[in-house]
Amino acid sequence: MSDAHKDEATTTHFGYRDVPVAEKEKLVGRVFTSVASKYDVMNDLMSFGVHRLWKRWFAATSGVRAGDRVLDLAGGTGDIAALLRPRVGEAGSVVLGDINAAMLRAGRDRLLNSGFVRNLHYTQVNAQALPFPDASFDAVTIAFGLRNVTDKDAALREMFRVLRVGGRALILEFSTVRSALLKPLYDFHSFEVLPRLGAFIAADAESYRYLAESIRKHPDQATLKAMMETAGFARVDVRNLSAGIVAIHRGYKI
């Protein structure tokens, strides 16, 4: 193996830094443990509240129906689970999964405090190695979490594996801005404003700098579409929201 291939196999990106593959999961874990208690507030400040509209549209166009069993990966503070729970009804269920214990606790506590109890389940899972049998779910969702996964290809393969035939994966993620006019403003907000907000609100500028950098390192719309197809998904489509600041990728297991 050449030195170049060896480096590629043993290192990955953590924001703009190259780190050993084995270290990234731990570093990402520290970020989300740090921001968990302020995550909702910071999301509002980061997106001027628009993240709530993106998530509502994501749920509204998910195709999730009564009786469906849904796995919500990187479920964080429970926003997507709360939106999908009424859609699956009493005959369905939503499993909220997150690799980070602090985020999972925040999501569980928030949903319980909001009166969401029945047909919701919580599990600490790594998206790269899901502890579920094949063909367990009608839909798998992941919102603003895939970019933090070390091996995205492995996560996509696992999402495909646990879906039933006819099931779909739905990914809501920051993507590549398509507007030349918007891009410099977006970059200024991401790299100048956001870390300062992180320092002021959460006393943690570095974690929010990482969040901004992780968006830029995430595959663009076409690349992620190709990755989903390589993982086995069919009829993959992409819908840009807010000029490509975020995108919804949808793929089916057929």
GROMACS .gro file of C-alpha atoms in nm:
model
  254
    1MET     CA    1   0.000   0.000   0.000
    2SER     CA    2   0.138   0.343  -0.097
    3ASP     CA    3   0.183   0.613   0.165
    4ALA     CA    4  -0.098   0.811   0.001
    5HIS     CA    5  -0.339   0.519   0.020
    6LYS     CA    6  -0.228   0.440   0.375
    7ASP     CA    7  -0.297   0.798   0.485
    8GLU     CA    8  -0.636   0.793   0.313
    9ALA     CA    9  -0.728   0.470   0.491
   10THR     CA   10  -0.617   0.580   0.836
   11THR     CA   11  -0.718   0.947   0.850
   12THR     CA   12  -1.039   1.140   0.795
   13HIS     CA   13  -1.155   1.498   0.831
   14PHE     CA   14  -1.277   1.660   1.149
   15GLY     CA   15  -1.385   1.994   1.017
   16TYR     CA   16  -1.079   2.117   0.827
   17ARG     CA   17  -0.838   1.903   1.031
   18ASP     CA   18  -0.715   1.559   0.933
   19VAL     CA   19  -0.742   1.319   1.226
   20PRO     CA   20  -0.702   0.943   1.272
   21VAL     CA   21  -1.021   0.759   1.176
   22ALA     CA   22  -1.038   0.604   1.523
   23GLU     CA   23  -1.035   0.951   1.683
   24LYS     CA   24  -1.313   1.121   1.486
   25GLU     CA   25  -1.604   0.954   1.665
   26LYS     CA   26  -1.462   1.061   2.002
   27LEU     CA   27  -1.404   1.418   1.884
   28VAL     CA   28  -1.754   1.450   1.738
   29GLY     CA   29  -1.890   1.307   2.062
   30ARG     CA   30  -1.720   1.581   2.261
   31VAL     CA   31  -1.871   1.848   2.035
   32PHE     CA   32  -2.227   1.727   2.081
   33THR     CA   33  -2.188   1.660   2.451
   34SER     CA   34  -2.071   2.019   2.480
   35VAL     CA   35  -2.357   2.173   2.281
   36ALA     CA   36  -2.645   1.942   2.384
   37SER     CA   37  -2.797   2.170   2.646
   38LYS     CA   38  -2.795   2.473   2.412
   39TYR     CA   39  -2.853   2.290   2.085
   40ASP     CA   40  -3.207   2.414   2.018
   41VAL     CA   41  -3.122   2.775   2.100
   42MET     CA   42  -2.814   2.765   1.881
   43ASN     CA   43  -3.004   2.607   1.591
   44ASP     CA   44  -3.243   2.901   1.600
   45LEU     CA   45  -2.955   3.147   1.601
   46MET     CA   46  -2.761   2.957   1.334
   47SER     CA   47  -3.053   2.946   1.090
   48PHE     CA   48  -3.262   3.244   1.206
   49GLY     CA   49  -3.528   2.987   1.298
   50VAL     CA   50  -3.555   2.851   0.942
   51HIS     CA   51  -3.441   2.504   1.054
   52ARG     CA   52  -3.790   2.456   1.197
   53LEU     CA   53  -3.944   2.514   0.854
   54TRP     CA   54  -3.694   2.279   0.688
   55LYS     CA   55  -3.777   2.005   0.937
   56ARG     CA   56  -4.152   2.051   0.897
   57TRP     CA   57  -4.120   2.027   0.520
   58PHE     CA   58  -3.897   1.721   0.559
   59ALA     CA   59  -4.164   1.546   0.770
   60ALA     CA   60  -4.454   1.666   0.553
   61THR     CA   61  -4.295   1.525   0.236
   62SER     CA   62  -4.158   1.208   0.399
   63GLY     CA   63  -4.440   0.983   0.287
   64VAL     CA   64  -4.455   0.835   0.637
   65ARG     CA   65  -4.802   0.689   0.696
   66ALA     CA   66  -5.010   0.541   0.975
   67GLY     CA   67  -4.870   0.207   1.086
   68ASP     CA   68  -4.516   0.271   0.963
   69ARG     CA   69  -4.214   0.182   1.173
   70VAL     CA   70  -3.955   0.460   1.142
   71LEU     CA   71  -3.593   0.481   1.254
   72ASP     CA   72  -3.478   0.840   1.312
   73LEU     CA   73  -3.098   0.841   1.323
   74ALA     CA   74  -2.898   1.123   1.482
   75GLY     CA   75  -3.231   1.206   1.642
   76GLY     CA   76  -3.071   1.470   1.862
   77THR     CA   77  -3.323   1.670   2.058
   78GLY     CA   78  -3.623   1.494   1.908
   79ASP     CA   79  -3.750   1.746   1.650
   80ILE     CA   80  -3.802   1.491   1.371
   81ALA     CA   81  -3.943   1.222   1.601
   82ALA     CA   82  -4.198   1.473   1.733
   83LEU     CA   83  -4.307   1.557   1.379
   84LEU     CA   84  -4.326   1.194   1.264
   85ARG     CA   85  -4.496   1.047   1.572
   86PRO     CA   86  -4.845   1.181   1.479
   87ARG     CA   87  -4.798   1.051   1.124
   88VAL     CA   88  -4.732   0.689   1.225
   89GLY     CA   89  -5.034   0.691   1.459
   90GLU     CA   90  -5.115   0.438   1.725
   91ALA     CA   91  -5.033   0.143   1.500
   92GLY     CA   92  -4.684   0.267   1.413
   93SER     CA   93  -4.371   0.359   1.603
   94VAL     CA   94  -4.066   0.584   1.589
   95VAL     CA   95  -3.727   0.471   1.715
   96LEU     CA   96  -3.508   0.769   1.803
   97GLY     CA   97  -3.143   0.675   1.777
   98ASP     CA   98  -2.833   0.880   1.847
   99ILE     CA   99  -2.472   0.787   1.912
  100ASN     CA  100  -2.435   1.060   2.175
  101ALA     CA  101  -2.582   0.989   2.518
  102ALA     CA  102  -2.620   1.357   2.611
  103MET     CA  103  -2.812   1.435   2.293
  104LEU     CA  104  -3.028   1.124   2.336
  105ARG     CA  105  -3.116   1.225   2.693
  106ALA     CA  106  -3.202   1.576   2.576
  107GLY     CA  107  -3.433   1.437   2.308
  108ARG     CA  108  -3.602   1.190   2.542
  109ASP     CA  109  -3.656   1.451   2.815
  110ARG     CA  110  -3.791   1.703   2.569
  111LEU     CA  111  -4.039   1.460   2.415
  112LEU     CA  112  -4.155   1.331   2.753
  113ASN     CA  113  -4.204   1.687   2.876
  114SER     CA  114  -4.412   1.756   2.564
  115GLY     CA  115  -4.637   1.459   2.637
  116PHE     CA  116  -4.496   1.227   2.370
  117VAL     CA  117  -4.483   0.886   2.536
  118ARG     CA  118  -4.653   0.608   2.344
  119ASN     CA  119  -4.492   0.441   2.042
  120LEU     CA  120  -4.162   0.622   2.090
  121HIS     CA  121  -3.845   0.428   2.165
  122TYR     CA  122  -3.489   0.544   2.233
  123THR     CA  123  -3.162   0.372   2.163
  124GLN     CA  124  -2.796   0.472   2.160
  125VAL     CA  125  -2.666   0.350   1.825
  126ASN     CA  126  -2.381   0.399   1.582
  127ALA     CA  127  -2.524   0.460   1.234
  128GLN     CA  128  -2.236   0.261   1.085
  129ALA     CA  129  -2.338  -0.060   1.267
  130LEU     CA  130  -2.709  -0.065   1.347
  131PRO     CA  131  -2.826  -0.328   1.599
  132PHE     CA  132  -3.145  -0.412   1.408
  133PRO     CA  133  -3.233  -0.711   1.190
  134ASP     CA  134  -3.261  -0.678   0.815
  135ALA     CA  135  -3.586  -0.528   0.684
  136SER     CA  136  -3.696  -0.381   1.020
  137PHE     CA  137  -3.826  -0.039   0.914
  138ASP     CA  138  -4.051   0.126   0.658
  139ALA     CA  139  -3.846   0.446   0.664
  140VAL     CA  140  -3.511   0.565   0.795
  141THR     CA  141  -3.459   0.937   0.849
  142ILE     CA  142  -3.151   1.135   0.940
  143ALA     CA  143  -3.157   1.514   0.975
  144PHE     CA  144  -2.838   1.717   1.010
  145GLY     CA  145  -2.645   1.412   1.125
  146LEU     CA  146  -2.493   1.233   0.827
  147ARG     CA  147  -2.211   1.487   0.789
  148ASN     CA  148  -2.084   1.391   1.137
  149VAL     CA  149  -2.064   1.018   1.059
  150THR     CA  150  -1.708   0.896   1.004
  151ASP     CA  151  -1.789   0.635   0.737
  152LYS     CA  152  -2.088   0.769   0.546
  153ASP     CA  153  -2.083   0.484   0.295
  154ALA     CA  154  -2.114   0.230   0.578
  155ALA     CA  155  -2.402   0.426   0.729
  156LEU     CA  156  -2.585   0.435   0.396
  157ARG     CA  157  -2.539   0.059   0.354
  158GLU     CA  158  -2.678   0.002   0.704
  159MET     CA  159  -2.977   0.225   0.632
  160PHE     CA  160  -3.044   0.022   0.319
  161ARG     CA  161  -3.007  -0.308   0.505
  162VAL     CA  162  -3.258  -0.230   0.781
  163LEU     CA  163  -3.523  -0.105   0.536
  164ARG     CA  164  -3.802  -0.328   0.415
  165VAL     CA  165  -3.852  -0.365   0.040
  166GLY     CA  166  -4.043  -0.057  -0.069
  167GLY     CA  167  -3.902   0.142   0.222
  168ARG     CA  168  -3.716   0.471   0.186
  169ALA     CA  169  -3.429   0.661   0.334
  170LEU     CA  170  -3.468   1.035   0.383
  171ILE     CA  171  -3.169   1.258   0.447
  172LEU     CA  172  -3.197   1.625   0.543
  173GLU     CA  173  -2.854   1.784   0.549
  174PHE     CA  174  -2.665   2.104   0.489
  175SER     CA  175  -2.536   2.102   0.133
  176THR     CA  176  -2.372   2.324  -0.128
  177VAL     CA  177  -2.519   2.670  -0.182
  178ARG     CA  178  -2.625   2.724  -0.544
  179SER     CA  179  -2.650   3.103  -0.537
  180ALA     CA  180  -2.333   3.299  -0.613
  181LEU     CA  181  -2.485   3.601  -0.441
  182LEU     CA  182  -2.579   3.415  -0.125
  183LYS     CA  183  -2.256   3.218  -0.082
  184PRO     CA  184  -2.031   3.499   0.055
  185LEU     CA  185  -2.299   3.604   0.304
  186TYR     CA  186  -2.347   3.244   0.410
  187ASP     CA  187  -1.972   3.196   0.452
  188PHE     CA  188  -1.944   3.514   0.661
  189HIS     CA  189  -2.227   3.400   0.887
  190SER     CA  190  -2.075   3.050   0.920
  191PHE     CA  191  -1.716   3.144   0.996
  192GLU     CA  192  -1.740   3.487   1.157
  193VAL     CA  193  -2.081   3.511   1.324
  194LEU     CA  194  -2.148   3.151   1.426
  195PRO     CA  195  -1.834   3.094   1.638
  196ARG     CA  196  -1.900   3.421   1.820
  197LEU     CA  197  -2.257   3.313   1.890
  198GLY     CA  198  -2.120   2.983   2.017
  199ALA     CA  199  -1.883   3.163   2.251
  200PHE     CA  200  -2.155   3.395   2.380
  201ILE     CA  201  -2.445   3.148   2.414
  202ALA     CA  202  -2.271   2.819   2.488
  203ALA     CA  203  -1.920   2.933   2.593
  204ASP     CA  204  -1.787   2.711   2.314
  205ALA     CA  205  -1.667   2.880   1.994
  206GLU     CA  206  -1.463   2.580   1.877
  207SER     CA  207  -1.756   2.338   1.860
  208TYR     CA  208  -1.954   2.579   1.646
  209ARG     CA  209  -1.654   2.643   1.423
  210TYR     CA  210  -1.638   2.266   1.372
  211LEU     CA  211  -2.009   2.259   1.282
  212ALA     CA  212  -1.951   2.522   1.012
  213GLU     CA  213  -1.645   2.340   0.878
  214SER     CA  214  -1.821   2.004   0.876
  215ILE     CA  215  -2.084   2.147   0.641
  216ARG     CA  216  -1.816   2.246   0.389
  217LYS     CA  217  -1.657   1.899   0.404
  218HIS     CA  218  -1.988   1.718   0.347
  219PRO     CA  219  -2.046   1.574  -0.002
  220ASP     CA  220  -2.241   1.801  -0.236
  221GLN     CA  221  -2.582   1.711  -0.375
  222ALA     CA  222  -2.463   1.508  -0.675
  223THR     CA  223  -2.194   1.324  -0.479
  224LEU     CA  224  -2.431   1.217  -0.202
  225LYS     CA  225  -2.686   1.105  -0.462
  226ALA     CA  226  -2.419   0.884  -0.622
  227MET     CA  227  -2.318   0.746  -0.281
  228MET     CA  228  -2.679   0.647  -0.211
  229GLU     CA  229  -2.703   0.471  -0.545
  230THR     CA  230  -2.380   0.284  -0.475
  231ALA     CA  231  -2.528   0.171  -0.141
  232GLY     CA  232  -2.819   0.014  -0.331
  233PHE     CA  233  -3.086   0.285  -0.330
  234ALA     CA  234  -3.302   0.334  -0.637
  235ARG     CA  235  -3.502   0.632  -0.764
  236VAL     CA  236  -3.280   0.868  -0.568
  237ASP     CA  237  -3.393   1.227  -0.595
  238VAL     CA  238  -3.268   1.556  -0.450
  239ARG     CA  239  -3.466   1.862  -0.347
  240ASN     CA  240  -3.279   2.180  -0.263
  241LEU     CA  241  -3.419   2.411   0.003
  242SER     CA  242  -3.313   2.773   0.056
  243ALA     CA  243  -3.094   2.779  -0.258
  244GLY     CA  244  -2.911   2.462  -0.157
  245ILE     CA  245  -2.817   2.563   0.196
  246VAL     CA  246  -2.987   2.235   0.279
  247ALA     CA  247  -3.104   1.948   0.061
  248ILE     CA  248  -3.337   1.652   0.102
  249HIS     CA  249  -3.213   1.325  -0.051
  250ARG     CA  250  -3.463   1.042  -0.087
  251GLY     CA  251  -3.391   0.688  -0.200
  252TYR     CA  252  -3.592   0.364  -0.212
  253LYS     CA  253  -3.516  -0.001  -0.149
  254ILE     CA  254  -3.676  -0.193  -0.434
   0.00000   0.00000   0.00000
